[in-house]
Amino acid sequence: MYRFSKQIHEYCEIHTSPLPEILSELERETHLKTLSPQMLSGRLQGQLLAFFSKIMAPKAILEIGTFTGYSAICLAQGLAENGVLHTIEVNPELEYLIRKYIDKAGLQAQIQLHIGRAQEVVPALKQQSFDLVFIDAAKQDYALFYDLVIDKIKPGGLLLADNILWDGKVLTPEQDHDAAVLHAFNCKVEADPRVEQLLLPVRDGLLVARKRAG
């Protein structure tokens, strides 16, 4: 969480509509069974992702970085009828947990899980275009992921990228390698005439880029 006190964060959670109970169960199991449970989106960001999806009613979503499936379930809340969410996770050890909660959420028909590297999975997808793309994976590969998906986003579609402030370290990128990589990514998106962007200080930073028409 960036520059906000724990009390403010808790206040925001109290006054935010609850997500499905299945996500609270997933959050608990993520804390019990993974080494980096802080990677999970959590209630505030999860509800924000769900809001973006519900407002857009996307027919096709792509997520790079499933982790345990929390954000995928949030994003799937707004899918249009017969819509599909493709989510990619590089760590095969998480597959059992992801599928468990996709099944519990009753989203087997809407969420297609791909285990592997995004560099290999995305070009092989039959889905040719996406209304919404969410990137939350290896930070050093954000620029690569961006180049991989930007031409697949429909005009008016959104690209979201998580952890973009890196605990505020992007302000001094010369002191942290990952911060330097993310700062360079932020500059790359800012310089791209194909998109307009908004960088939000939500949790650890969320970049929202909208694909321009034409």
PDB file of N, CA, C and O in Angstrom, residues 138-168:
ATOM      1  N   ALA A 138       5.711 -11.082 -13.907  1.00  0.00           N
ATOM      2  CA  ALA A 138       7.107 -10.694 -13.704  1.00  0.00           C
ATOM      3  C   ALA A 138       7.336  -9.250 -14.146  1.00  0.00           C
ATOM      4  O   ALA A 138       7.113  -8.915 -15.316  1.00  0.00           O
ATOM      5  N   LYS A 139       7.746  -8.397 -13.222  1.00  0.00           N
ATOM      6  CA  LYS A 139       7.857  -6.963 -13.500  1.00  0.00           C
ATOM      7  C   LYS A 139       8.885  -6.662 -14.586  1.00  0.00           C
ATOM      8  O   LYS A 139       8.697  -5.742 -15.386  1.00  0.00           O
ATOM      9  N   GLN A 140       9.960  -7.430 -14.638  1.00  0.00           N
ATOM     10  CA  GLN A 140      11.000  -7.174 -15.634  1.00  0.00           C
ATOM     11  C   GLN A 140      10.509  -7.446 -17.053  1.00  0.00           C
ATOM     12  O   GLN A 140      11.155  -7.026 -18.023  1.00  0.00           O
ATOM     13  N   ASP A 141       9.359  -8.136 -17.168  1.00  0.00           N
ATOM     14  CA  ASP A 141       8.826  -8.466 -18.490  1.00  0.00           C
ATOM     15  C   ASP A 141       7.618  -7.615 -18.877  1.00  0.00           C
ATOM     16  O   ASP A 141       6.972  -7.886 -19.887  1.00  0.00           O
ATOM     17  N   TYR A 142       7.310  -6.588 -18.094  1.00  0.00           N
ATOM     18  CA  TYR A 142       6.130  -5.777 -18.401  1.00  0.00           C
ATOM     19  C   TYR A 142       6.192  -5.178 -19.816  1.00  0.00           C
ATOM     20  O   TYR A 142       5.198  -5.167 -20.543  1.00  0.00           O
ATOM     21  N   ALA A 143       7.330  -4.650 -20.198  1.00  0.00           N
ATOM     22  CA  ALA A 143       7.464  -4.044 -21.524  1.00  0.00           C
ATOM     23  C   ALA A 143       7.251  -5.098 -22.614  1.00  0.00           C
ATOM     24  O   ALA A 143       6.600  -4.825 -23.636  1.00  0.00           O
ATOM     25  N   LEU A 144       7.773  -6.280 -22.391  1.00  0.00           N
ATOM     26  CA  LEU A 144       7.590  -7.380 -23.342  1.00  0.00           C
ATOM     27  C   LEU A 144       6.108  -7.759 -23.437  1.00  0.00           C
ATOM     28  O   LEU A 144       5.570  -7.938 -24.539  1.00  0.00           O
ATOM     29  N   PHE A 145       5.440  -7.879 -22.272  1.00  0.00           N
ATOM     30  CA  PHE A 145       4.019  -8.217 -22.276  1.00  0.00           C
ATOM     31  C   PHE A 145       3.210  -7.144 -23.000  1.00  0.00           C
ATOM     32  O   PHE A 145       2.273  -7.453 -23.743  1.00  0.00           O
ATOM     33  N   TYR A 146       3.567  -5.898 -22.767  1.00  0.00           N
ATOM     34  CA  TYR A 146       2.869  -4.779 -23.410  1.00  0.00           C
ATOM     35  C   TYR A 146       2.955  -4.899 -24.933  1.00  0.00           C
ATOM     36  O   TYR A 146       1.936  -4.798 -25.640  1.00  0.00           O
ATOM     37  N   ASP A 147       4.153  -5.121 -25.434  1.00  0.00           N
ATOM     38  CA  ASP A 147       4.337  -5.265 -26.881  1.00  0.00           C
ATOM     39  C   ASP A 147       3.594  -6.488 -27.415  1.00  0.00           C
ATOM     40  O   ASP A 147       3.129  -6.485 -28.560  1.00  0.00           O
ATOM     41  N   LEU A 148       3.476  -7.492 -26.578  1.00  0.00           N
ATOM     42  CA  LEU A 148       2.813  -8.736 -26.975  1.00  0.00           C
ATOM     43  C   LEU A 148       1.308  -8.545 -27.158  1.00  0.00           C
ATOM     44  O   LEU A 148       0.704  -9.177 -28.027  1.00  0.00           O
ATOM     45  N   VAL A 149       0.710  -7.652 -26.367  1.00  0.00           N
ATOM     46  CA  VAL A 149      -0.759  -7.566 -26.346  1.00  0.00           C
ATOM     47  C   VAL A 149      -1.346  -6.289 -26.936  1.00  0.00           C
ATOM     48  O   VAL A 149      -2.532  -6.264 -27.275  1.00  0.00           O
ATOM     49  N   ILE A 150      -0.554  -5.228 -27.055  1.00  0.00           N
ATOM     50  CA  ILE A 150      -1.146  -3.927 -27.386  1.00  0.00           C
ATOM     51  C   ILE A 150      -1.919  -3.948 -28.706  1.00  0.00           C
ATOM     52  O   ILE A 150      -2.986  -3.317 -28.826  1.00  0.00           O
ATOM     53  N   ASP A 151      -1.430  -4.671 -29.688  1.00  0.00           N
ATOM     54  CA  ASP A 151      -2.132  -4.719 -30.976  1.00  0.00           C
ATOM     55  C   ASP A 151      -3.347  -5.640 -30.944  1.00  0.00           C
ATOM     56  O   ASP A 151      -4.143  -5.654 -31.893  1.00  0.00           O
ATOM     57  N   LYS A 152      -3.495  -6.404 -29.865  1.00  0.00           N
ATOM     58  CA  LYS A 152      -4.641  -7.290 -29.715  1.00  0.00           C
ATOM     59  C   LYS A 152      -5.797  -6.632 -28.945  1.00  0.00           C
ATOM     60  O   LYS A 152      -6.879  -7.205 -28.823  1.00  0.00           O
ATOM     61  N   ILE A 153      -5.556  -5.444 -28.411  1.00  0.00           N
ATOM     62  CA  ILE A 153      -6.593  -4.741 -27.669  1.00  0.00           C
ATOM     63  C   ILE A 153      -7.464  -3.953 -28.644  1.00  0.00           C
ATOM     64  O   ILE A 153      -6.956  -3.212 -29.492  1.00  0.00           O
ATOM     65  N   LYS A 154      -8.766  -4.100 -28.504  1.00  0.00           N
ATOM     66  CA  LYS A 154      -9.697  -3.409 -29.391  1.00  0.00           C
ATOM     67  C   LYS A 154      -9.667  -1.903 -29.132  1.00  0.00           C
ATOM     68  O   LYS A 154      -9.398  -1.469 -28.001  1.00  0.00           O
ATOM     69  N   PRO A 155      -9.963  -1.084 -30.126  1.00  0.00           N
ATOM     70  CA  PRO A 155     -10.090   0.357 -29.894  1.00  0.00           C
ATOM     71  C   PRO A 155     -11.111   0.628 -28.785  1.00  0.00           C
ATOM     72  O   PRO A 155     -12.193   0.058 -28.784  1.00  0.00           O
ATOM     73  N   GLY A 156     -10.730   1.460 -27.824  1.00  0.00           N
ATOM     74  CA  GLY A 156     -11.585   1.714 -26.685  1.00  0.00           C
ATOM     75  C   GLY A 156     -11.372   0.738 -25.546  1.00  0.00           C
ATOM     76  O   GLY A 156     -11.904   0.921 -24.445  1.00  0.00           O
ATOM     77  N   GLY A 157     -10.598  -0.306 -25.795  1.00  0.00           N
ATOM     78  CA  GLY A 157     -10.310  -1.307 -24.769  1.00  0.00           C
ATOM     79  C   GLY A 157      -9.282  -0.810 -23.763  1.00  0.00           C
ATOM     80  O   GLY A 157      -8.606   0.197 -23.983  1.00  0.00           O
ATOM     81  N   LEU A 158      -9.157  -1.537 -22.653  1.00  0.00           N
ATOM     82  CA  LEU A 158      -8.268  -1.130 -21.575  1.00  0.00           C
ATOM     83  C   LEU A 158      -7.142  -2.125 -21.349  1.00  0.00           C
ATOM     84  O   LEU A 158      -7.343  -3.336 -21.462  1.00  0.00           O
ATOM     85  N   LEU A 159      -5.981  -1.589 -20.998  1.00  0.00           N
ATOM     86  CA  LEU A 159      -4.876  -2.383 -20.474  1.00  0.00           C
ATOM     87  C   LEU A 159      -4.615  -1.897 -19.054  1.00  0.00           C
ATOM     88  O   LEU A 159      -4.442  -0.697 -18.827  1.00  0.00           O
ATOM     89  N   LEU A 160      -4.600  -2.818 -18.098  1.00  0.00           N
ATOM     90  CA  LEU A 160      -4.303  -2.513 -16.701  1.00  0.00           C
ATOM     91  C   LEU A 160      -2.991  -3.193 -16.323  1.00  0.00           C
ATOM     92  O   LEU A 160      -2.770  -4.350 -16.674  1.00  0.00           O
ATOM     93  N   ALA A 161      -2.136  -2.485 -15.594  1.00  0.00           N
ATOM     94  CA  ALA A 161      -0.874  -3.060 -15.130  1.00  0.00           C
ATOM     95  C   ALA A 161      -0.730  -2.786 -13.638  1.00  0.00           C
ATOM     96  O   ALA A 161      -0.861  -1.636 -13.193  1.00  0.00           O
ATOM     97  N   ASP A 162      -0.436  -3.828 -12.871  1.00  0.00           N
ATOM     98  CA  ASP A 162      -0.402  -3.732 -11.414  1.00  0.00           C
ATOM     99  C   ASP A 162       1.012  -3.487 -10.891  1.00  0.00           C
ATOM    100  O   ASP A 162       2.000  -3.686 -11.605  1.00  0.00           O
ATOM    101  N   ASN A 163       1.089  -3.036  -9.620  1.00  0.00           N
ATOM    102  CA  ASN A 163       2.359  -2.827  -8.896  1.00  0.00           C
ATOM    103  C   ASN A 163       3.256  -1.805  -9.572  1.00  0.00           C
ATOM    104  O   ASN A 163       4.485  -1.897  -9.517  1.00  0.00           O
ATOM    105  N   ILE A 164       2.652  -0.825 -10.178  1.00  0.00           N
ATOM    106  CA  ILE A 164       3.393   0.074 -11.038  1.00  0.00           C
ATOM    107  C   ILE A 164       4.158   1.156 -10.277  1.00  0.00           C
ATOM    108  O   ILE A 164       5.003   1.844 -10.833  1.00  0.00           O
ATOM    109  N   LEU A 165       3.879   1.300  -8.970  1.00  0.00           N
ATOM    110  CA  LEU A 165       4.611   2.276  -8.154  1.00  0.00           C
ATOM    111  C   LEU A 165       5.713   1.625  -7.317  1.00  0.00           C
ATOM    112  O   LEU A 165       6.584   2.315  -6.791  1.00  0.00           O
ATOM    113  N   TRP A 166       5.647   0.310  -7.190  1.00  0.00           N
ATOM    114  CA  TRP A 166       6.686  -0.471  -6.520  1.00  0.00           C
ATOM    115  C   TRP A 166       7.043   0.125  -5.156  1.00  0.00           C
ATOM    116  O   TRP A 166       8.187   0.471  -4.874  1.00  0.00           O
ATOM    117  N   ASP A 167       6.021   0.259  -4.336  1.00  0.00           N
ATOM    118  CA  ASP A 167       6.180   0.792  -2.974  1.00  0.00           C
ATOM    119  C   ASP A 167       6.817   2.184  -2.978  1.00  0.00           C
ATOM    120  O   ASP A 167       7.592   2.539  -2.080  1.00  0.00           O
ATOM    121  N   GLY A 168       6.520   2.963  -4.008  1.00  0.00           N
ATOM    122  CA  GLY A 168       7.051   4.323  -4.105  1.00  0.00           C
ATOM    123  C   GLY A 168       8.465   4.420  -4.616  1.00  0.00           C
ATOM    124  O   GLY A 168       8.997   5.528  -4.799  1.00  0.00           O
TER     125      GLY A 168
END
